[in-house]
Coordinates of C-alpha atoms in Angstrom, one line a residue:
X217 CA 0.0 0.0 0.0
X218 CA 1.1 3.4 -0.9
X219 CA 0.8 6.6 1.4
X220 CA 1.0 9.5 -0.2
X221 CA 1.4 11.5 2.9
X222 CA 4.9 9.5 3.6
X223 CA 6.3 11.8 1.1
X224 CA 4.2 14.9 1.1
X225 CA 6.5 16.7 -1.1
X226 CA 6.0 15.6 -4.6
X227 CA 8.2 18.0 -7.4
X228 CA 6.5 17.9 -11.1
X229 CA 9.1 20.4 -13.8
X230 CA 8.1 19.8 -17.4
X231 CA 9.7 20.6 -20.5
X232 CA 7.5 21.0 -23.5
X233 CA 8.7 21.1 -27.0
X234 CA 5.9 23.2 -29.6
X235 CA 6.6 23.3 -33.2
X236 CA 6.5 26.5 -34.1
X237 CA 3.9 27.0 -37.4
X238 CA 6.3 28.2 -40.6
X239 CA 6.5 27.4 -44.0
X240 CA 10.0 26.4 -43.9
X241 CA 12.3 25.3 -41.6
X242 CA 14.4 26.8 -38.9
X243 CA 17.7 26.8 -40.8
X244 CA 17.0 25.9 -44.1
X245 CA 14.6 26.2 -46.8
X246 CA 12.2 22.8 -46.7
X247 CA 9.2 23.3 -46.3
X248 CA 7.2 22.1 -43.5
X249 CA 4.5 19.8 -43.9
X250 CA 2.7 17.2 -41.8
X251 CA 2.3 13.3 -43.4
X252 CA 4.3 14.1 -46.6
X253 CA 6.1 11.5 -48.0
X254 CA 9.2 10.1 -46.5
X255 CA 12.4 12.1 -47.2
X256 CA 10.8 14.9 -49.3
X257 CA 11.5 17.5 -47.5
X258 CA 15.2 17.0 -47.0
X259 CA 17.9 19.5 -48.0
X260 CA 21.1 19.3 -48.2
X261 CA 21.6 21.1 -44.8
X262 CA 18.7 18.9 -43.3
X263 CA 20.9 15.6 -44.6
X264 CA 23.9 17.6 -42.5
X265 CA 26.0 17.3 -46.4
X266 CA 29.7 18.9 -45.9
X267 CA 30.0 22.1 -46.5
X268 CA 26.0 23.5 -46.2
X269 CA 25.7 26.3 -43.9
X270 CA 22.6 27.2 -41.6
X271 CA 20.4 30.8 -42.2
X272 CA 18.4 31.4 -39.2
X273 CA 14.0 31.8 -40.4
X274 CA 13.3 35.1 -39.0
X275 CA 9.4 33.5 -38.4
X276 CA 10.7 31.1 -35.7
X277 CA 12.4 34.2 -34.0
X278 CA 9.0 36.6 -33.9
X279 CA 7.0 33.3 -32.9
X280 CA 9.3 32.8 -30.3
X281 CA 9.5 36.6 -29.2
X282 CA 5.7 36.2 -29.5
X283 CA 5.4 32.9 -26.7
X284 CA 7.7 34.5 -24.1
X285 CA 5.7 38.2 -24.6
X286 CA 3.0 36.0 -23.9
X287 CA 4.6 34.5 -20.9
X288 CA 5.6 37.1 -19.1
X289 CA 9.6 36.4 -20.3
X290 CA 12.2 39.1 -20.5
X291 CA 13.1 38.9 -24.2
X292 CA 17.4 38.8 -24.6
X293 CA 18.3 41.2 -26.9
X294 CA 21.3 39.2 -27.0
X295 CA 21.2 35.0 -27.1
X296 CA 23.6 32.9 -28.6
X297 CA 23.1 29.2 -30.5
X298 CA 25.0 26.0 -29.3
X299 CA 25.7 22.5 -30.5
X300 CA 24.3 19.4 -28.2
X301 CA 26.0 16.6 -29.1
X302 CA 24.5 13.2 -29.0
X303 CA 24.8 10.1 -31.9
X304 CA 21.4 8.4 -33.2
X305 CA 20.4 7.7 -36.4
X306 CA 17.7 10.3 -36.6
X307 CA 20.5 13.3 -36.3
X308 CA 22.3 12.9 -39.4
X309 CA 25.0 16.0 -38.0
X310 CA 25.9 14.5 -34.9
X311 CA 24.6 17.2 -33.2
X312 CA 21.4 19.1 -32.7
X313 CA 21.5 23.6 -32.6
X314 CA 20.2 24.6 -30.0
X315 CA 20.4 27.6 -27.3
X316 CA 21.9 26.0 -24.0
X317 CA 23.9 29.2 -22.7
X318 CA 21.7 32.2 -23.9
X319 CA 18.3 31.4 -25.0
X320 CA 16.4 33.7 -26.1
X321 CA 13.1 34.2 -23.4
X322 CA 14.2 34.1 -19.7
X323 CA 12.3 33.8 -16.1
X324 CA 8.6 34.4 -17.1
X325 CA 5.6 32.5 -15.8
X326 CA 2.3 31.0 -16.4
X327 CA -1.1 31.4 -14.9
X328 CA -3.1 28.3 -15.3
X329 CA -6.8 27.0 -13.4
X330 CA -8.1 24.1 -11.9
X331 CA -10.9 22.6 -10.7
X332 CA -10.9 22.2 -6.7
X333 CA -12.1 18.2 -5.5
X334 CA -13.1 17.9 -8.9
X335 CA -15.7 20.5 -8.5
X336 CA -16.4 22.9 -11.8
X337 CA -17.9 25.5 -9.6
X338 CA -14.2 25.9 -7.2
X339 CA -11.5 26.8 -9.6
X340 CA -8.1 27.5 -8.0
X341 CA -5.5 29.3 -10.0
X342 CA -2.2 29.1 -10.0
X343 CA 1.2 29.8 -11.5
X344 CA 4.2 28.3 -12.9
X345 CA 7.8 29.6 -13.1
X346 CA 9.2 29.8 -16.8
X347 CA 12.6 29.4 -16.7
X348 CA 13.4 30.0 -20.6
X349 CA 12.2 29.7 -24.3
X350 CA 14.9 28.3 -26.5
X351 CA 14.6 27.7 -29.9
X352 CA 16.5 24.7 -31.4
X353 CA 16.5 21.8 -34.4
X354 CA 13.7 19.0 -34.0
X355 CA 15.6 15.6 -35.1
X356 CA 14.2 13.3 -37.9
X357 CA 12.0 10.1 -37.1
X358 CA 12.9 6.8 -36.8
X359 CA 10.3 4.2 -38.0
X360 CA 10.8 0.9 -36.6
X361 CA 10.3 -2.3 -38.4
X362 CA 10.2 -5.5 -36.2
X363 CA 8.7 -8.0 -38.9
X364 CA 12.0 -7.3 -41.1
X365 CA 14.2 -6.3 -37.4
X366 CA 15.1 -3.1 -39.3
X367 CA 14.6 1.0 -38.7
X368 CA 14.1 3.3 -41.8
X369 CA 14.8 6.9 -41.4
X370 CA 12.8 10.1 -42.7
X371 CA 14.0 13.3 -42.8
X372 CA 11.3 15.3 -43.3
X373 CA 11.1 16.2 -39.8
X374 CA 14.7 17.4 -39.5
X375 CA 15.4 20.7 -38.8
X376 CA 12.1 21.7 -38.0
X377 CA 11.9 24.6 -36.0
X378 CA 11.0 23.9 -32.3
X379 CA 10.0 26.3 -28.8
X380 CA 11.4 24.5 -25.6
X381 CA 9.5 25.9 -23.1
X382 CA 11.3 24.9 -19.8
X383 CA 9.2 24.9 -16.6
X384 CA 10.4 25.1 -12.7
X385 CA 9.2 21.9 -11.1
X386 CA 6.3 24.1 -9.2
X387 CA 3.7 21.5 -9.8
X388 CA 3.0 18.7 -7.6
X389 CA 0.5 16.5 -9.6
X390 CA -0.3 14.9 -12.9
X391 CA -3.4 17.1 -12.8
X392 CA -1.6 20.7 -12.7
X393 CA 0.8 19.4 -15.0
X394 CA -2.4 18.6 -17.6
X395 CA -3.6 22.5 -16.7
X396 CA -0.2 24.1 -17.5
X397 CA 0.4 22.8 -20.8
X398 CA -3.3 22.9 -21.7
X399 CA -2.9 26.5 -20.8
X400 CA 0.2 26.6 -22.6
X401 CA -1.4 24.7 -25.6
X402 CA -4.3 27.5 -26.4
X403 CA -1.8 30.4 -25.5
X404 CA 0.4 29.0 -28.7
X405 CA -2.8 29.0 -30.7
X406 CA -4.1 32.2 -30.0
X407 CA -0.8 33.7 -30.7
X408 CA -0.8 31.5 -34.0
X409 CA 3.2 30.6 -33.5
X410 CA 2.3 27.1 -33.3
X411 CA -0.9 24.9 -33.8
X412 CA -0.1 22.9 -30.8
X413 CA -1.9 19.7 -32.1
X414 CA -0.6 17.1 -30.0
X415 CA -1.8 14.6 -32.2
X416 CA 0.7 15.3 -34.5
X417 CA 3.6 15.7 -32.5
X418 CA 3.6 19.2 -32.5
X419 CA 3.5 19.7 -28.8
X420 CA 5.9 17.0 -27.3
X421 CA 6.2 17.1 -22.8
X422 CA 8.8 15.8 -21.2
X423 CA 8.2 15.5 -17.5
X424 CA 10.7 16.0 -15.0
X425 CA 9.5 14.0 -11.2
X426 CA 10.5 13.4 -7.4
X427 CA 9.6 13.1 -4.2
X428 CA 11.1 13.8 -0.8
X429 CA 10.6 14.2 2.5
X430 CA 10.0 17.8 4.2
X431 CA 13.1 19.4 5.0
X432 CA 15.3 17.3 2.7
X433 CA 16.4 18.5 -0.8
X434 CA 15.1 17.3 -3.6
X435 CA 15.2 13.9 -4.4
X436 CA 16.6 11.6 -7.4
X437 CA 14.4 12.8 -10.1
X438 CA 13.2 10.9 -13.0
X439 CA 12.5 11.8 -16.8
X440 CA 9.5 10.7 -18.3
X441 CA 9.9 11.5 -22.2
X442 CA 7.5 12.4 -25.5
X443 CA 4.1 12.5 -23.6
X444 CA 2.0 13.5 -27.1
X445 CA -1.3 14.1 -24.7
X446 CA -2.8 15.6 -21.9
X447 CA -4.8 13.1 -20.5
X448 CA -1.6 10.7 -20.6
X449 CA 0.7 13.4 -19.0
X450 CA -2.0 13.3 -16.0
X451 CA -1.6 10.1 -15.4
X452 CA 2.1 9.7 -16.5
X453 CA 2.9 11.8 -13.6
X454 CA 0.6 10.3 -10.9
X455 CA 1.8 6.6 -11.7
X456 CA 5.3 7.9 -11.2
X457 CA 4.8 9.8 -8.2
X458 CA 3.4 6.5 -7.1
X459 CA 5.8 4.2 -8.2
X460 CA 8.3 6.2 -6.4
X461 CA 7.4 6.8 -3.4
X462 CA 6.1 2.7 -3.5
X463 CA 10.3 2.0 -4.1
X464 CA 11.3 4.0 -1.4
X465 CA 9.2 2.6 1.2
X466 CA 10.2 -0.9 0.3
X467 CA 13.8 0.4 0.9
X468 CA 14.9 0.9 -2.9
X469 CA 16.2 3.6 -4.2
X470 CA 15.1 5.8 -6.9
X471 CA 17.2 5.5 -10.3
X472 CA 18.2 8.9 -12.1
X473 CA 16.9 7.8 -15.6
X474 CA 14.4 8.3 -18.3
X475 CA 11.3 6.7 -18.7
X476 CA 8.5 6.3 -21.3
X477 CA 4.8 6.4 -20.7
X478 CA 2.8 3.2 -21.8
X479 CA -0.4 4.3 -22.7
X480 CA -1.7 0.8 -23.1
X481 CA -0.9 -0.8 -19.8
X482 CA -0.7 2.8 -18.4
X483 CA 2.6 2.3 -16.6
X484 CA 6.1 3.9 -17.2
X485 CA 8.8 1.8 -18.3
X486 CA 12.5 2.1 -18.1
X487 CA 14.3 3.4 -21.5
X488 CA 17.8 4.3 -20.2
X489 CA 20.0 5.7 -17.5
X490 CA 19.8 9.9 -17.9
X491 CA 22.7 11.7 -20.1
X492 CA 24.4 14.1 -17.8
X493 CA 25.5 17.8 -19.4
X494 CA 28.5 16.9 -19.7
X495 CA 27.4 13.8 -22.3
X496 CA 26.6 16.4 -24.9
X497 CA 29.4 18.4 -24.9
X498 CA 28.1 21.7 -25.4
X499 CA 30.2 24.3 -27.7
X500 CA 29.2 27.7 -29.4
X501 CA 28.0 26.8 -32.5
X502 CA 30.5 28.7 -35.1
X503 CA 28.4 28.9 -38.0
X504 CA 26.2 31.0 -36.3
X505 CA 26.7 34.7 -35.0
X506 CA 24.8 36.4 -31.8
X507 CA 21.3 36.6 -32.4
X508 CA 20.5 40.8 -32.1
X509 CA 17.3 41.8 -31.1
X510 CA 15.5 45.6 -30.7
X511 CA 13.2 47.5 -29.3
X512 CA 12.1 50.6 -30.0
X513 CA 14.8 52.5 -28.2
X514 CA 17.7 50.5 -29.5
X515 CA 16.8 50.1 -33.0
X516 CA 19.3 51.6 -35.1
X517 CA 18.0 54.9 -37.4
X518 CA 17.4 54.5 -41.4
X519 CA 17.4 50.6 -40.5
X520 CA 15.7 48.2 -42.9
X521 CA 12.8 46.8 -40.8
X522 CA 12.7 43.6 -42.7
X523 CA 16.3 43.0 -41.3
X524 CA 15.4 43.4 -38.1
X525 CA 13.1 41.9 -35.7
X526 CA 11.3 44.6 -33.4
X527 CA 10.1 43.1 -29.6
X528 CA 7.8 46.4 -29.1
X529 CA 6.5 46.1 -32.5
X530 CA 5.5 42.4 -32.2
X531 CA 4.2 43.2 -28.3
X532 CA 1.7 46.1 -29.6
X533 CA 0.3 43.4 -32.0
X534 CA -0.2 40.5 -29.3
X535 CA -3.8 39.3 -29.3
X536 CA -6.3 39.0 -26.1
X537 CA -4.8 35.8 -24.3
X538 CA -7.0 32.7 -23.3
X539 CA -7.4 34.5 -19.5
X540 CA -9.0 37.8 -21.3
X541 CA -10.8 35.9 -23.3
X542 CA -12.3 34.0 -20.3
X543 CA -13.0 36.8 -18.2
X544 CA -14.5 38.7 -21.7
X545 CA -17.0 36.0 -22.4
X546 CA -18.2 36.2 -18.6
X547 CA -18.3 40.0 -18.9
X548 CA -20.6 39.9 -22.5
X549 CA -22.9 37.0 -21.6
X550 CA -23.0 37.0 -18.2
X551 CA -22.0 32.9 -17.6
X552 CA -20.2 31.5 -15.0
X553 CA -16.5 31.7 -14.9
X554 CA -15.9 27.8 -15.2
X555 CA -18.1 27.8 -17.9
X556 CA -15.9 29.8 -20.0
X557 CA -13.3 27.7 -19.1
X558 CA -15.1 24.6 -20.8
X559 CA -15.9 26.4 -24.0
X560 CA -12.4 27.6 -23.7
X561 CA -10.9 24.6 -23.6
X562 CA -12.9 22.5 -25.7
X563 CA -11.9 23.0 -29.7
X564 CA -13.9 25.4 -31.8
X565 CA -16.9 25.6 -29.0
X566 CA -16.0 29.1 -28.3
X567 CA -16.9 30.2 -31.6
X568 CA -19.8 27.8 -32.3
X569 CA -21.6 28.9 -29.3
X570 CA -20.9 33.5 -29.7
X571 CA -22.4 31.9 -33.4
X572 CA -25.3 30.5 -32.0
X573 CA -25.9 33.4 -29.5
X574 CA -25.9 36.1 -32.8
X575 CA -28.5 34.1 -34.4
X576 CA -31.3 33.3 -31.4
X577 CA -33.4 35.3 -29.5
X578 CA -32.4 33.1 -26.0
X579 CA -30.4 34.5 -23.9
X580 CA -26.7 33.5 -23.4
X581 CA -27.1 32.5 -19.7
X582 CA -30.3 29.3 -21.2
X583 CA -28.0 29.2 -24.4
X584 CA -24.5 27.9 -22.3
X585 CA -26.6 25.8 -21.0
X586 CA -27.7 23.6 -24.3
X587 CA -23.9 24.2 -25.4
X588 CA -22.7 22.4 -22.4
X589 CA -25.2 20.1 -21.4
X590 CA -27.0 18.7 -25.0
X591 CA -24.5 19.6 -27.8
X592 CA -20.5 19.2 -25.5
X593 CA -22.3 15.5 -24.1
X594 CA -22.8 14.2 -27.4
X595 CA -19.9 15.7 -29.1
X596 CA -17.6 13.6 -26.4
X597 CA -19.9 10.7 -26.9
X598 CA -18.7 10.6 -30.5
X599 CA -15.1 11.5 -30.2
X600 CA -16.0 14.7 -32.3
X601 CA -15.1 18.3 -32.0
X602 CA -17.5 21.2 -32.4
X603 CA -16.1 22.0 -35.7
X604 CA -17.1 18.4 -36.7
X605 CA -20.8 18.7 -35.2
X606 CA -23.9 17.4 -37.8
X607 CA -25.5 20.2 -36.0
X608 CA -25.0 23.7 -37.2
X609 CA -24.7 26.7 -35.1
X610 CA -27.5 27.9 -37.8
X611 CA -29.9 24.6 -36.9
X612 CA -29.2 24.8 -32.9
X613 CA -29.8 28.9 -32.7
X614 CA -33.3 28.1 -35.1
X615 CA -34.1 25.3 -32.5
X616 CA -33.6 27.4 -30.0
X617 CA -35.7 30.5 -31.4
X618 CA -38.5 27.5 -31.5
X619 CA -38.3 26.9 -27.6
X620 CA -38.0 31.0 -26.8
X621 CA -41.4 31.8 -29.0
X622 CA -43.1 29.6 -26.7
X623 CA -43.9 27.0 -30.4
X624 CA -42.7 24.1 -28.9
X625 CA -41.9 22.8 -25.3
X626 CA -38.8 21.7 -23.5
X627 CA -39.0 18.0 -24.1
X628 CA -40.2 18.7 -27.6
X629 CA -37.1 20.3 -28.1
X630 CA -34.8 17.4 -26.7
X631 CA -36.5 15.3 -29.3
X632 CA -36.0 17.6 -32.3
X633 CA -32.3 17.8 -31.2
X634 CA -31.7 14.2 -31.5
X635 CA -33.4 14.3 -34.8
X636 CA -30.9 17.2 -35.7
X637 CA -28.0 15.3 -34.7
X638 CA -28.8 12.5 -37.5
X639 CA -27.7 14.9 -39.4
X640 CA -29.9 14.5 -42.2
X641 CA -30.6 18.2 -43.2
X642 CA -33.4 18.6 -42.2
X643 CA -34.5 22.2 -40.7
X644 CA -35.7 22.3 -37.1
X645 CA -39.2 23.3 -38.3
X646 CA -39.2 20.5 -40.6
X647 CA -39.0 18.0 -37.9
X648 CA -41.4 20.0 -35.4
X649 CA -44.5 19.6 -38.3
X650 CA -43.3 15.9 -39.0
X651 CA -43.4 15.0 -36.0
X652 CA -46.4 17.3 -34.6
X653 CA -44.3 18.8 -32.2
X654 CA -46.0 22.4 -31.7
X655 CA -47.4 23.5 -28.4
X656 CA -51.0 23.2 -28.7
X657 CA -51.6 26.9 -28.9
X658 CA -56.0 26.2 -28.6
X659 CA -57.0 27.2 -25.1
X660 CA -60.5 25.7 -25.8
X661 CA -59.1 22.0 -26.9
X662 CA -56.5 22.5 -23.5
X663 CA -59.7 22.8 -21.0
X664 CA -61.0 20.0 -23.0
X665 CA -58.1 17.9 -22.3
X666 CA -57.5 19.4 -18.9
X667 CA -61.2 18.0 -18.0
X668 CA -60.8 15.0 -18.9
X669 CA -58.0 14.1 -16.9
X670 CA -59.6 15.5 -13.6
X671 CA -62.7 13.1 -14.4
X672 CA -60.2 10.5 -14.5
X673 CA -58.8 11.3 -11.0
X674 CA -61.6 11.9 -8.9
X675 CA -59.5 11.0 -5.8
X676 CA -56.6 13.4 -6.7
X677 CA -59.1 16.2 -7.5
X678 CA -60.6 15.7 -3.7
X679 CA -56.9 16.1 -2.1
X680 CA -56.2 19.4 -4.2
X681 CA -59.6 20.7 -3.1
X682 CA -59.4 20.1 0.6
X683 CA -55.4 20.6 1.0
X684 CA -54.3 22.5 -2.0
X685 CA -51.2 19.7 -2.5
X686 CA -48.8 21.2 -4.7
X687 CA -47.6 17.8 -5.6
X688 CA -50.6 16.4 -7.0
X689 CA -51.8 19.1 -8.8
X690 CA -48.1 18.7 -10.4
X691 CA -49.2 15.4 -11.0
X692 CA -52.1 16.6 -12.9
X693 CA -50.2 18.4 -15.0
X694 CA -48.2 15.8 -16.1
X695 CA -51.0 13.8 -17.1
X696 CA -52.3 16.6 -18.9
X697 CA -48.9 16.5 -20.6
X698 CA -48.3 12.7 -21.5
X699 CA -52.0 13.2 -23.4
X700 CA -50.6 15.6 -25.0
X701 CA -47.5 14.2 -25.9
X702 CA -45.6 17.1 -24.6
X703 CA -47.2 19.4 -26.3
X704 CA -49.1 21.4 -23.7
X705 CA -47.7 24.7 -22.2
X706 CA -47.1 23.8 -18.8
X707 CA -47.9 27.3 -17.3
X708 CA -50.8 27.2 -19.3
X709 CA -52.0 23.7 -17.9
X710 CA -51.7 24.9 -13.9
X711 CA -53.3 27.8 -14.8
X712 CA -56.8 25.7 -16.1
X713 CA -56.0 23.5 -13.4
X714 CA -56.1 25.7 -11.0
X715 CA -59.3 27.6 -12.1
X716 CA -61.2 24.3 -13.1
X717 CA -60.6 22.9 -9.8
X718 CA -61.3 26.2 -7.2
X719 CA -64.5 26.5 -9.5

């Protein structure tokens, strides 16, 4: 048995890499494409061929100027390039470029939220300490083939430009490591410098883990390598946290190594024992000179601003982050604070419900509520984003305008919903007449209906008289409802109720 409070201090660092969204790559012309064929985007710098000399993409520079604006980072006006040595088949060079000395965004940090005992309603925020933004050479990809026992390497991947984004360990649990780089993940895609789809290896964690006693420095720490999702970082972490503090109490010790996640059996397992600095012999990198930066009060005069890269000029053009959207959306439409943390964090449902709130006369406060409890439930259902809904913003906002006119009722409107999400084009008005799904708007044909059912309940009708229960004249009223299929007003119905039987 494990007891987490054994070791109360548990020390979570992460190091992310993002791909930073260019045409080309970082020091060379290829151009940068996801899935393209194997080694067709090589050049003769990416293939490392004597003689070929790097040229620094002045894109990778403003998109990393961009992330550590964004992150609170002082910018270095000055940062220098290294090489990192270290031999696989994927680095054709030998050596990766990368910025180990002076990188080029230091000590910023990152405000992130989460929920308290799982509760939506009790966020906590928090913050993480950046230590630095360097930008450096991705590696190719090795493709291993165990029915032949061989690897294959493509290129295409090689030299593509990369953001490390290096963390303090200030987190103490798979779930604020999740929150961080989920953070981090729609900060990178609101700024546009890179798309962040995990998926695709563009946002790659590395997390850094240990655990000690109070009073004691840290302890050994533990890498856990090329975590390509937030849900498997959470639990990545946790298990480690676990598994260490387990070794410790059974009077191990904890190895200073690196570790990959195994999604399937959702363990970590041992991949080998941790390169120290000194392994990758760090040098300047020669073919490279000091990377200059300006500002406004440093930039040279008569300069040719396509030379140059500005850091005032790029901070004046930062968009609203994730955390002013948040508190924007709770300003305009008056939800709740985690709500806009959901539509937030859930792809594209930002957008799809503002659409649906131009285009209905509900308002946004009954609106986040069909968002979040009708359309986000079956969206994760089917493994779908909002951008891949069969129901429009266009269909749900005309559903909706159905409900607000009073032309159908609220169950009526669950049931054209479901009909929507088939996905069979067929309007919300459509299915309302095909289904005879309008409120029964005849007051006459309601008492009708209405007396019928208090014929039918004689003894119910006696207790209403003599006590005025609230619960079976509720009763009533659901009667009065199943006979109509749903399609009585139920304000309406208590209010003939209510005359019929004080008459």
């Amino acid at each position: 048995k494990v007891t987490l409070f054994s070791y109360p201090y548990k020390v979570v660092g992460l190091e992310i890499h993002a791909q930073i969204t260019s045409n080309s790559k970082l020091f060379s012309g290829s151009q940068v494409q996801f899935a393209a064929p194997p080694n067709s985007l090589v050049s003769f710098f990416d293939a490392s061929l004597p003689g070929t000399l790097p040229v620094l993409n002045r894109r990778c520079v403003e998109a990393a100027v961009m992330t550590g604006l964004a992150l609170n980072c002082t910018i270095n006006k000055k940062s220098l390039f290294d090489r990192k040595h270290y031999f696989y088949a994927d680095l054709p060079a030998g050596y990766q470029i990368t910025q180990q000395r002076v990188p080029i965004a230091v000590n910023g940090s990152l405000s992130y939220s989460l929920c308290k005992d799982n509760k939506m309603s009790q966020m906590v925020t928090k913050t993480v300490r950046i230590k630095q933004i360097q930008l450096e050479q991705d590696s190719g990809k090795s493709l291993h083939d165990d029915a032949r026992s061989q690897t294959l390497i493509d290129l295409n991947r090689a030299g593509v430009g990369l953001m490390e984004v290096v963390m303090e360990p200030d987190m103490c649990c798979g779930e604020e490591a999740a929150a961080a780089v989920r953070e981090l993940q729609l900060i990178l895609q609101t700024l546009g410098s890179s798309q962040a789809i995990m998926a695709e290896g563009q946002l790659r964690v590395d997390a850094n883990i240990s655990v000690h006693h109070p009073g004691e420095p840290y302890g050994v720490r533990t890498e856990v390598k090329n975590i390509n999702s937030i849900r498997f970082l959470a639990k990545a972490v946790d298990y480690e946290i676990h598994r260490q503090i387990k070794e410790l109490e059974n009077g191990g010790t904890v190895l200073n190594e690196t570790r990959a996640f195994d999604s399937k059996l959702g363990c970590t397992v041992p991949m080998r024992d941790k390169e120290g600095k000194q392994d990758y012999r760090f040098m300047p990198e020669p073919n490279l000179p000091p990377l200059i930066l300006y500002d406004a009060k440093s930039l040279p005069a008569n300069v040719n601003h396509q030379q140059v890269v500005n850091i005032d000029w790029i901070h004046e053009r930062l968009p609203d982050l994730p955390s002013v959207k948040r508190a924007k959306l709770v300003e305009l439409y008056g939800i709740l604070p985690e709500h806009s943390f959901t539509l937030m964090n859930e792809d594209g449902l930002m957008d799809f419900f503002e659409d649906v709130v131009k285009q209905t006369q509900m308002k946004p406060k009954k609106v986040i509520g069909w968002i979040l409890n009708d359309l986000l439930s079956h969206l994760k259902q089917h493994s779908l984003t909002a951008k891949e809904s069969p129901i429009s913003s266009f269909f749900l906002a005309d559903l909706l305008n159905l409900l607000e006119n009073g032309d159908i009722s609220s169950s009526a409107a669950k049931q054209v919903f479901e009909e929507l999400w088939k996905g069979e084009g067929k309007t919300p008005l459509e299915i309302v007449k095909e289904k005879q799904l309008e409120l029964i708007q005849d007051q006459e044909e309601l008492e009708q209906i209405c007396q019928a059912v208090i014929d039918e309940r004689e003894k119910e009708v006696i207790m209403v008289v003599l006590r005025r229960n609230q619960k079976v004249i509720n009763k009533l009223i659901g009667l009065v409802r199943k006979a109509t299929r749903g399609r009585a007003n139920p304000l309406l119905v208590k209010q003939i109720l209510e005359k019929k039987l004080s008459e």
